[in-house]
Amino acid sequence: MPTNLNTHPKPLLFGELGDLSYAKVSSVEFKHGKGTQIFGQAEPANYIYQVIEGAVLSHKRLSDGRRQIGAFHLPGDIFGLGNGDFHRFTAEAIVDTTVRLVKRQSLERVARTDPAMARSLLTMTTDNLQHVENHMLLLGRKTSRERVAAFLLEMNGRLTAAGVMALPMSRRDIADYLGLTLETVSRALSAFQRKGYLRFLDPTQRHIVVLNASGLAKLDR
Amino acid sequence: MPTNLNTHPKPLLFGELGDLSYAKVSSVEFKHGKGTQIFGQAEPANYIYQVIEGAVLSHKRLSDGRRQIGAFHLPGDIFGLGNGDFHRFTAEAIVDTTVRLVKRQSLERVARTDPAMARSLLTMTTDNLQHVENHMLLLGRKTSRERVAAFLLEMNGRLTAAGVMALPMSRRDIADYLGLTLETVSRALSAFQRKGYLRFLDPTQRHIVVLNASGLAKLDR
DNA sequence: CGATGACTTGAACGCCATCAATCGCTGTGG
DNA sequence: CCACAGCGATTGATGGCGTTCAAGTCATCG
């Protein structure tokens, strides 16, 4: 549901593709409203995306609705990559989000002759793989407290500004990322607050200050 | 613990690298005894590997010993790839195994100038990623029966000969792959046998005939 | 205000883990 | 050749962690 659009004549993927900003690929910006789908599982993968502002989640579903979120994408992150011809996840905007998109074909065209681009695509895919591998250990073997602690540490590093972590996602989203229920996530967060590991700043409980990161790290490992 | 070795002057990665067998990379074969380590987590990743004969598992551990197996590698499979400079898994031979190994640097050297090699590395990494992403859904959201059914279907496709699936790995290995305990795996297998979905052929219970694959598929989804 | 949605908290349940006993096969040594 | 130790697997009994069901609070928005 693009609501706005803004073409750029030149180079423009940041982050991992920053080094390649000279590359002859063009990009377009789109805005997606909160809760809207950016692409669906099994759809043709014509573009790859970069979050400019906002937040995105990628998930898979079982036929009865159970959901597993594979990753949260925050500003600077690239997603929709490493797909073959079809997306293997569904991507949704968690909040109003601006993404930049690049035609997959144009990247591949460049990569066919430019080993630096090919290398960059490989690096991004490998980073992706690394994250997912670590998440597999979490999902397969960690306890609920360990999972929530790991989540907090991950997000604390990724979206803390001025000491405050402003979570864009709901408890349900967190739960579906961690392979838990939202109640279990809520209980773990409350327990951490009681232990003095963190503090909620607002009544909606999405602004958190981590007071004892090493305590959380010990709970994780 | 290489016990034998056999150099090849020419090309030699099969499977995904089959197309590139002309590439100027040399390979060496090693044998690893059952249960021995091929490489360890956080070791420098000097080689990538291909299973010639036998079976290998890749795993991560938590500090207290809990283990998550990320993949089983069967003949033809390539592993130890997509690492940066260090391995992110420990790899062990499940049974006596012959692997072919290729210097990572030599592949990267070729990839720097040969986009086909770069593309091939990317394809292998992406295939890897796809497997791990599906496994994440299994670990995060499937029930024990669904997990074991999915495992049987995966292995049935990969290592069945003459209708018989000969599992090289123990119940504990299966459990650590599926995020369960060995007892739960054993109970699920027994239940499937009672339902007539499969049959054990030998007293060690590692030779299995799947009698009703679609029944298992329904249990999975 | 009343409705709705996000979050927390409590109570009870259930799936899977844990603990434990047993069986069968393998290999080893007396 | 047999006794026995060791390992892998199955099966049973019990328990606990996380889920499920449910109630209640608070904020937002019509």
Coordinates of C-alpha atoms (C1' of nucleotides) in Angstrom, one line a residue:
Chain A
M1 CA 0.0 0.0 0.0
P2 CA 2.4 2.7 -1.1
T3 CA 1.1 6.0 -0.2
N4 CA 3.9 8.1 -1.5
L5 CA 6.8 7.7 -3.8
N6 CA 10.0 9.5 -4.6
T7 CA 12.4 8.5 -7.3
H8 CA 16.1 8.8 -7.1
P9 CA 18.1 9.1 -10.2
K10 CA 21.3 7.8 -8.6
P11 CA 22.8 5.1 -6.3
L12 CA 21.3 4.6 -3.0
L13 CA 21.5 1.6 -0.9
F14 CA 23.1 2.4 2.4
G15 CA 24.2 0.0 5.1
E16 CA 25.8 -3.1 3.6
L17 CA 25.5 -1.7 0.2
G18 CA 26.9 1.6 1.2
D19 CA 30.2 0.8 -0.5
L20 CA 28.4 0.3 -3.7
S21 CA 26.5 3.5 -3.8
Y22 CA 28.3 4.2 -7.1
A23 CA 26.6 1.2 -8.6
K24 CA 24.2 1.7 -11.5
V25 CA 21.1 0.8 -9.7
S26 CA 18.2 3.1 -9.2
S27 CA 15.9 3.1 -6.2
V28 CA 12.4 4.3 -5.3
E29 CA 11.0 5.2 -1.9
F30 CA 7.6 3.9 -0.7
K31 CA 5.7 4.5 2.5
H32 CA 3.7 1.7 4.1
G33 CA 1.2 2.3 6.7
K34 CA 1.3 0.5 10.1
G35 CA 0.2 -3.1 9.8
T36 CA 0.3 -3.3 6.0
Q37 CA 2.0 -6.0 4.0
I38 CA 5.1 -5.1 2.0
F39 CA 5.3 -8.4 0.3
G40 CA 3.8 -11.8 0.8
Q41 CA 5.4 -15.3 1.1
A42 CA 5.7 -17.0 -2.3
E43 CA 5.2 -13.8 -4.2
P44 CA 7.7 -13.1 -7.0
A45 CA 10.7 -11.4 -5.5
N46 CA 11.1 -8.4 -7.8
Y47 CA 12.6 -6.0 -5.3
I48 CA 14.9 -5.9 -2.4
Y49 CA 14.2 -3.4 0.4
Q50 CA 15.9 -1.1 2.8
V51 CA 14.2 0.4 5.8
I52 CA 14.6 4.2 5.8
E53 CA 12.4 5.0 8.7
G54 CA 10.1 2.8 10.8
A55 CA 10.2 -0.9 11.4
V56 CA 9.4 -4.1 9.6
L57 CA 9.0 -7.7 10.5
S58 CA 9.4 -10.8 8.4
H59 CA 7.4 -13.9 9.3
K60 CA 6.3 -17.4 8.2
R61 CA 3.0 -19.0 9.1
L62 CA 1.7 -22.6 9.5
S63 CA -1.6 -23.4 7.9
D64 CA -3.4 -23.0 11.2
G65 CA -2.1 -19.5 11.8
R66 CA 0.8 -20.1 14.1
R67 CA 3.5 -17.5 13.2
Q68 CA 7.2 -17.4 13.5
I69 CA 8.9 -14.0 13.0
G70 CA 12.4 -14.4 11.5
A71 CA 13.6 -10.9 12.0
F72 CA 12.8 -7.3 12.8
H73 CA 14.2 -4.8 10.3
L74 CA 15.1 -1.4 11.5
P75 CA 16.3 1.7 9.7
G76 CA 19.3 0.8 7.6
D77 CA 18.5 -2.9 7.4
I78 CA 18.1 -4.6 4.1
F79 CA 15.4 -7.3 3.7
G80 CA 13.7 -9.3 1.0
L81 CA 17.2 -10.5 0.0
G82 CA 18.6 -13.9 -0.5
N83 CA 15.4 -15.0 -1.9
G84 CA 15.4 -16.9 -5.1
D85 CA 12.7 -15.9 -7.5
F86 CA 10.1 -15.9 -4.7
H87 CA 9.9 -14.5 -1.3
R88 CA 10.2 -17.0 1.5
F89 CA 8.7 -14.7 4.1
T90 CA 5.9 -12.2 4.4
A91 CA 7.0 -8.7 5.4
E92 CA 4.8 -6.2 7.2
A93 CA 5.3 -2.7 8.4
I94 CA 5.1 -2.6 12.2
V95 CA 4.6 1.1 12.3
D96 CA 4.3 3.7 9.5
T97 CA 7.5 2.9 7.5
T98 CA 9.4 4.3 4.6
V99 CA 11.4 1.8 2.6
R100 CA 13.7 2.2 -0.4
L101 CA 13.4 -0.5 -3.0
V102 CA 15.7 -1.7 -5.7
K103 CA 14.9 -4.0 -8.6
R104 CA 16.4 -7.3 -7.9
Q105 CA 17.2 -7.8 -11.5
S106 CA 19.2 -4.7 -11.7
L107 CA 21.4 -5.8 -8.8
E108 CA 21.9 -9.2 -10.4
R109 CA 22.7 -7.6 -13.6
V110 CA 25.4 -5.6 -12.0
A111 CA 26.6 -8.6 -10.0
R112 CA 27.1 -10.6 -13.2
T113 CA 30.0 -8.4 -14.2
D114 CA 31.0 -6.7 -11.0
P115 CA 32.6 -9.1 -8.4
A116 CA 32.4 -6.3 -5.8
M117 CA 28.6 -6.3 -6.0
A118 CA 28.5 -10.1 -6.0
R119 CA 30.7 -10.0 -2.9
S120 CA 28.5 -7.5 -1.3
L121 CA 25.4 -9.6 -1.9
L122 CA 27.1 -12.6 -0.4
T123 CA 28.2 -10.6 2.6
M124 CA 24.6 -9.5 3.3
T125 CA 23.3 -13.0 2.8
T126 CA 25.9 -14.4 5.2
D127 CA 25.1 -11.8 7.8
N128 CA 21.5 -12.8 7.5
L129 CA 22.5 -16.4 7.9
Q130 CA 24.5 -15.7 11.0
H131 CA 21.5 -14.0 12.7
V132 CA 19.2 -16.9 11.8
E133 CA 21.7 -19.5 13.0
N134 CA 21.9 -17.8 16.4
H135 CA 18.2 -17.5 16.5
M136 CA 17.9 -21.3 15.9
L137 CA 19.9 -21.9 19.1
L138 CA 17.6 -19.6 21.0
L139 CA 14.4 -21.2 19.7
G140 CA 15.6 -24.8 20.1
R141 CA 17.3 -24.6 23.4
K142 CA 16.8 -21.5 25.5
T143 CA 14.3 -21.0 28.3
S144 CA 11.7 -18.3 28.2
R145 CA 13.8 -16.0 30.5
E146 CA 16.9 -16.5 28.4
R147 CA 15.0 -15.7 25.2
V148 CA 13.5 -12.5 26.5
A149 CA 16.9 -11.4 27.9
A150 CA 18.5 -12.1 24.5
F151 CA 15.8 -10.1 22.9
L152 CA 16.3 -7.1 25.2
L153 CA 20.0 -7.2 24.6
E154 CA 19.6 -7.4 20.8
M155 CA 17.1 -4.5 20.7
N156 CA 19.1 -2.5 23.3
G157 CA 22.0 -2.5 20.9
R158 CA 19.9 -1.8 17.9
L159 CA 17.3 0.8 18.9
T160 CA 18.3 2.6 22.0
A161 CA 18.5 6.4 21.8
A162 CA 19.5 8.5 24.8
G163 CA 19.4 5.4 27.0
V164 CA 15.8 4.6 26.2
M165 CA 14.8 1.7 24.1
A166 CA 11.6 2.5 22.2
L167 CA 10.1 -0.8 21.0
P168 CA 8.0 -0.5 17.9
M169 CA 6.5 -4.0 18.2
S170 CA 3.8 -5.5 20.4
R171 CA 4.1 -8.2 23.0
R172 CA 2.6 -10.6 20.5
D173 CA 5.2 -9.7 17.9
I174 CA 8.0 -10.3 20.5
A175 CA 6.4 -13.6 21.4
D176 CA 6.2 -14.7 17.8
Y177 CA 9.9 -13.8 17.4
L178 CA 10.9 -15.7 20.5
G179 CA 8.7 -18.8 20.0
L180 CA 6.6 -18.0 23.2
T181 CA 3.2 -16.6 24.1
L182 CA 2.6 -13.0 24.8
E183 CA 1.8 -13.8 28.4
T184 CA 5.1 -15.4 28.9
V185 CA 6.9 -12.4 27.5
S186 CA 5.0 -10.1 29.7
R187 CA 5.7 -12.2 32.8
A188 CA 9.4 -12.3 32.0
L189 CA 9.6 -8.5 31.5
S190 CA 7.7 -8.0 34.8
A191 CA 10.1 -10.3 36.5
F192 CA 13.1 -8.4 35.1
Q193 CA 11.6 -5.2 36.3
R194 CA 11.1 -6.6 39.8
K195 CA 14.8 -7.7 39.8
G196 CA 15.8 -4.2 38.9
Y197 CA 17.2 -5.2 35.5
L198 CA 15.0 -2.7 33.7
R199 CA 12.4 0.0 34.1
F200 CA 9.3 0.9 32.1
L201 CA 9.0 4.6 31.3
D202 CA 5.4 4.8 30.0
P203 CA 2.1 3.2 30.7
T204 CA 2.0 1.4 27.3
Q205 CA 5.2 -0.3 28.5
R206 CA 7.1 0.0 25.2
H207 CA 9.7 2.4 26.4
I208 CA 12.3 0.6 28.4
V209 CA 15.5 1.6 30.1
V210 CA 17.9 -1.3 30.7
L211 CA 19.5 -0.8 34.1
N212 CA 21.6 -4.0 34.3
A213 CA 22.7 -5.3 30.9
S214 CA 25.3 -7.6 32.4
G215 CA 22.6 -9.1 34.6
L216 CA 20.5 -9.9 31.5
A217 CA 23.6 -11.2 29.7
K218 CA 24.2 -13.6 32.5
L219 CA 20.6 -14.8 32.3
D220 CA 21.1 -15.4 28.6
R221 CA 24.7 -16.6 28.2
Chain B
M1 CA 41.8 -36.6 13.1
P2 CA 42.6 -37.3 9.4
T3 CA 43.6 -40.9 9.0
N4 CA 44.1 -40.9 5.3
L5 CA 44.6 -38.4 2.6
N6 CA 44.5 -38.2 -1.1
T7 CA 45.3 -35.2 -3.2
H8 CA 43.6 -34.3 -6.4
P9 CA 45.4 -32.2 -9.0
K10 CA 42.2 -30.9 -10.6
P11 CA 38.7 -29.4 -10.1
L12 CA 36.6 -31.2 -7.7
L13 CA 33.7 -29.9 -5.8
F14 CA 30.5 -31.7 -6.8
G15 CA 27.0 -30.8 -6.0
E16 CA 26.4 -27.1 -6.1
L17 CA 29.9 -26.5 -7.3
G18 CA 29.5 -29.2 -9.9
D19 CA 29.2 -26.6 -12.6
L20 CA 32.4 -25.1 -11.6
S21 CA 34.5 -28.2 -11.6
Y22 CA 36.7 -26.5 -14.1
A23 CA 37.7 -23.9 -11.6
K24 CA 41.3 -23.7 -10.5
V25 CA 40.8 -24.9 -7.1
S26 CA 42.5 -28.0 -5.7
S27 CA 41.0 -30.2 -3.1
V28 CA 42.2 -32.9 -0.7
E29 CA 40.3 -35.8 0.9
F30 CA 40.4 -36.6 4.5
K31 CA 38.8 -39.4 6.6
H32 CA 37.4 -38.6 10.0
G33 CA 36.5 -41.4 12.4
K34 CA 33.0 -41.7 13.9
G35 CA 32.5 -39.0 16.6
T36 CA 35.5 -37.0 15.8
Q37 CA 35.5 -33.2 15.3
I38 CA 36.1 -31.8 11.9
F39 CA 36.3 -28.2 13.0
G40 CA 35.3 -26.3 16.1
Q41 CA 33.3 -23.2 16.6
A42 CA 35.3 -20.0 16.5
E43 CA 38.3 -21.7 14.8
P44 CA 39.7 -20.0 11.8
A45 CA 37.7 -21.1 8.7
N46 CA 40.5 -22.1 6.4
Y47 CA 38.6 -24.7 4.4
I48 CA 35.2 -25.5 3.2
Y49 CA 34.1 -29.1 3.1
Q50 CA 32.1 -31.6 1.0
V51 CA 30.9 -34.9 2.3
I52 CA 32.0 -37.7 0.0
E53 CA 30.9 -40.6 2.2
G54 CA 29.4 -40.8 5.6
A55 CA 27.5 -38.1 7.6
V56 CA 28.3 -35.0 9.5
L57 CA 26.5 -32.7 11.9
S58 CA 26.9 -29.0 12.7
H59 CA 26.0 -27.8 16.1
K60 CA 26.2 -24.9 18.5
R61 CA 26.4 -25.2 22.3
L62 CA 25.4 -23.0 25.2
S63 CA 27.8 -22.7 28.1
D64 CA 26.1 -25.4 30.1
G65 CA 26.2 -27.9 27.4
R66 CA 22.8 -27.6 25.8
R67 CA 23.2 -28.3 22.1
Q68 CA 21.4 -27.3 18.9
I69 CA 22.2 -29.1 15.7
G70 CA 21.8 -26.8 12.8
A71 CA 22.1 -29.4 10.0
F72 CA 23.0 -32.9 9.0
H73 CA 25.3 -33.1 6.1
L74 CA 25.1 -36.1 3.8
P75 CA 27.1 -37.2 0.8
G76 CA 27.3 -34.4 -1.7
D77 CA 26.5 -31.7 0.8
I78 CA 28.9 -28.8 1.3
F79 CA 29.4 -27.4 4.8
G80 CA 31.7 -25.0 6.6
L81 CA 30.6 -22.3 4.1
G82 CA 29.3 -18.9 4.6
N83 CA 31.4 -18.4 7.5
G84 CA 33.4 -15.3 7.8
D85 CA 36.9 -15.8 9.0
F86 CA 35.8 -18.1 11.8
H87 CA 33.5 -21.1 11.9
R88 CA 30.2 -20.5 13.6
F89 CA 29.5 -24.1 14.2
T90 CA 31.3 -27.2 15.4
A91 CA 31.2 -30.0 12.9
E92 CA 31.5 -33.7 13.8
A93 CA 31.5 -36.9 11.9
I94 CA 28.5 -38.9 12.9
V95 CA 30.0 -42.1 11.4
D96 CA 33.3 -42.8 9.7
T97 CA 33.3 -40.1 7.0
T98 CA 35.3 -39.0 4.0
V99 CA 35.3 -35.3 3.3
R100 CA 36.8 -33.3 0.5
L101 CA 38.2 -30.0 1.5
V102 CA 39.0 -26.8 -0.4
K103 CA 41.0 -23.8 0.8
R104 CA 38.5 -21.0 1.4
Q105 CA 41.1 -18.5 0.2
S106 CA 41.4 -20.2 -3.2
L107 CA 37.7 -20.1 -3.7
E108 CA 37.6 -16.5 -2.8
R109 CA 40.5 -15.7 -5.1
V110 CA 38.6 -17.3 -8.0
A111 CA 35.4 -15.5 -6.9
R112 CA 37.1 -12.1 -7.0
T113 CA 37.4 -12.3 -10.8
D114 CA 34.9 -15.0 -11.8
P115 CA 31.3 -13.9 -11.3
A116 CA 30.1 -17.5 -11.9
M117 CA 32.0 -18.7 -8.9
A118 CA 30.7 -15.7 -6.9
R119 CA 27.2 -16.6 -8.0
S120 CA 27.7 -20.2 -7.0
L121 CA 28.9 -19.3 -3.5
L122 CA 25.9 -17.1 -3.2
T123 CA 23.6 -19.8 -4.3
M124 CA 25.0 -22.3 -1.8
T125 CA 24.7 -19.7 1.0
T126 CA 21.1 -18.9 0.0
D127 CA 20.2 -22.6 0.0
N128 CA 21.7 -22.9 3.4
L129 CA 19.7 -19.9 4.6
Q130 CA 16.5 -21.3 3.2
H131 CA 17.0 -24.5 5.2
V132 CA 17.7 -22.7 8.4
E133 CA 14.7 -20.4 8.0
N134 CA 12.4 -23.4 7.7
H135 CA 14.0 -24.9 10.7
M136 CA 13.4 -21.8 12.6
L137 CA 9.7 -22.2 12.1
L138 CA 9.9 -25.8 13.2
L139 CA 11.8 -24.9 16.4
G140 CA 9.7 -21.9 17.3
R141 CA 6.2 -23.2 16.5
K142 CA 5.8 -26.9 15.8
T143 CA 4.7 -29.6 18.3
S144 CA 6.9 -32.5 19.0
R145 CA 4.9 -34.8 16.7
E146 CA 5.1 -32.3 13.9
R147 CA 8.8 -31.9 14.4
V148 CA 9.5 -35.6 14.2
A149 CA 7.2 -36.0 11.2
A150 CA 9.1 -33.2 9.4
F151 CA 12.4 -34.9 10.3
L152 CA 11.3 -38.2 8.8
L153 CA 10.1 -36.6 5.6
E154 CA 13.3 -34.6 5.3
M155 CA 15.5 -37.7 5.8
N156 CA 13.2 -39.9 3.8
G157 CA 13.9 -37.6 0.8
R158 CA 17.6 -37.4 1.5
L159 CA 18.8 -40.8 2.5
T160 CA 16.4 -43.5 1.5
A161 CA 17.8 -46.3 -0.7
A162 CA 15.6 -49.1 -1.9
G163 CA 12.8 -47.9 0.2
V164 CA 14.7 -48.1 3.4
M165 CA 15.9 -45.1 5.3
A166 CA 19.1 -45.8 7.2
L167 CA 19.6 -43.2 9.8
P168 CA 23.3 -42.5 10.7
M169 CA 22.4 -40.4 13.8
S170 CA 21.3 -41.4 17.3
R171 CA 18.1 -40.4 19.0
R172 CA 20.0 -37.8 20.9
D173 CA 21.3 -36.2 17.7
I174 CA 17.7 -36.2 16.3
A175 CA 16.5 -34.6 19.5
D176 CA 19.2 -31.9 19.4
Y177 CA 18.3 -31.2 15.8
L178 CA 14.6 -30.9 16.7
G179 CA 14.8 -29.0 20.0
L180 CA 13.4 -32.0 21.9
T181 CA 14.7 -34.7 24.3
L182 CA 15.6 -38.1 23.0
E183 CA 12.7 -39.7 25.0
T184 CA 10.2 -37.5 23.2
V185 CA 11.7 -38.4 19.8
S186 CA 11.5 -42.1 20.7
R187 CA 7.9 -41.8 21.9
A188 CA 6.9 -40.0 18.7
L189 CA 8.6 -42.7 16.5
S190 CA 6.8 -45.5 18.5
A191 CA 3.5 -43.7 18.1
F192 CA 4.0 -43.4 14.4
Q193 CA 4.8 -47.1 14.2
R194 CA 1.6 -47.9 16.2
K195 CA -0.4 -45.8 13.7
G196 CA 1.2 -47.7 10.8
Y197 CA 3.0 -44.7 9.4
L198 CA 6.4 -46.5 9.5
R199 CA 8.1 -49.7 10.4
F200 CA 11.4 -50.5 12.1
L201 CA 13.5 -53.1 10.3
D202 CA 16.2 -53.9 12.8
P203 CA 16.6 -54.1 16.5
T204 CA 18.8 -50.9 16.7
Q205 CA 15.8 -49.0 15.3
R206 CA 17.8 -47.0 12.8
H207 CA 16.5 -48.6 9.7
I208 CA 13.0 -47.3 8.9
V209 CA 10.5 -47.8 6.2
V210 CA 8.0 -45.0 5.8
L211 CA 4.7 -46.6 4.9
N212 CA 2.5 -43.5 4.9
A213 CA 4.4 -40.4 3.9
S214 CA 1.2 -38.4 3.3
G215 CA 0.0 -39.3 6.8
L216 CA 3.2 -37.8 8.1
A217 CA 2.9 -34.8 5.9
K218 CA -0.6 -34.1 7.3
L219 CA 0.8 -34.3 10.8
D220 CA 3.5 -31.8 9.8
R221 CA 1.8 -29.3 7.5
Chain C
dC1 C1' -18.2 8.1 28.0
dG2 C1' -18.5 3.3 26.0
dA3 C1' -15.7 0.5 22.9
dT4 C1' -11.6 -1.4 21.6
dG5 C1' -6.9 -2.9 21.9
dA6 C1' -2.5 -3.6 24.4
dC7 C1' -0.7 -5.2 28.5
dT8 C1' -0.6 -7.5 33.0
dT9 C1' -1.7 -10.8 36.3
dG10 C1' -3.9 -15.0 38.3
dA11 C1' -5.4 -19.9 38.1
dA12 C1' -5.4 -24.4 36.0
dC13 C1' -4.0 -27.4 32.6
dG14 C1' -1.0 -30.1 29.5
dC15 C1' 2.9 -31.1 26.7
dC16 C1' 7.3 -32.2 27.0
dA17 C1' 11.2 -32.8 30.3
dT18 C1' 13.1 -35.3 33.9
dC19 C1' 14.0 -39.3 36.5
dA20 C1' 14.3 -44.0 36.4
dA21 C1' 13.9 -48.9 35.1
dT22 C1' 14.4 -52.3 31.6
dC23 C1' 15.7 -54.5 27.3
dG24 C1' 18.7 -55.9 23.5
dC25 C1' 22.9 -55.6 21.1
dT26 C1' 28.1 -55.3 21.1
dG27 C1' 32.4 -55.9 22.5
dT28 C1' 35.8 -57.5 25.9
dG29 C1' 38.1 -60.4 29.0
dG30 C1' 38.4 -64.4 32.0
Chain D
dC1 C1' 32.1 -69.5 25.2
dC2 C1' 29.9 -67.1 28.5
dA3 C1' 29.6 -63.2 32.0
dC4 C1' 29.4 -58.7 32.2
dA5 C1' 29.9 -53.8 31.2
dG6 C1' 28.5 -50.2 28.2
dC7 C1' 25.7 -48.0 25.0
dG8 C1' 21.5 -46.9 22.5
dA9 C1' 16.7 -47.2 22.7
dT10 C1' 12.1 -47.8 24.7
dT11 C1' 8.8 -47.2 28.2
dG12 C1' 6.7 -45.7 32.6
dA13 C1' 6.0 -42.3 36.4
dT14 C1' 6.2 -37.8 37.9
dG15 C1' 7.0 -32.9 37.7
dG16 C1' 7.5 -28.3 35.9
dC17 C1' 7.7 -24.7 32.6
dG18 C1' 5.2 -22.4 29.5
dT19 C1' 0.5 -22.4 27.5
dT20 C1' -4.3 -21.6 27.9
dC21 C1' -8.2 -19.5 29.8
dA22 C1' -9.9 -15.7 32.1
dA23 C1' -10.3 -11.3 34.6
dG24 C1' -8.9 -6.8 35.2
dT25 C1' -6.3 -2.3 34.3
dC26 C1' -5.2 1.5 31.5
dA27 C1' -4.8 4.4 27.3
dT28 C1' -6.7 5.7 23.1
dC29 C1' -10.3 7.0 20.2
dG30 C1' -14.9 7.0 18.3

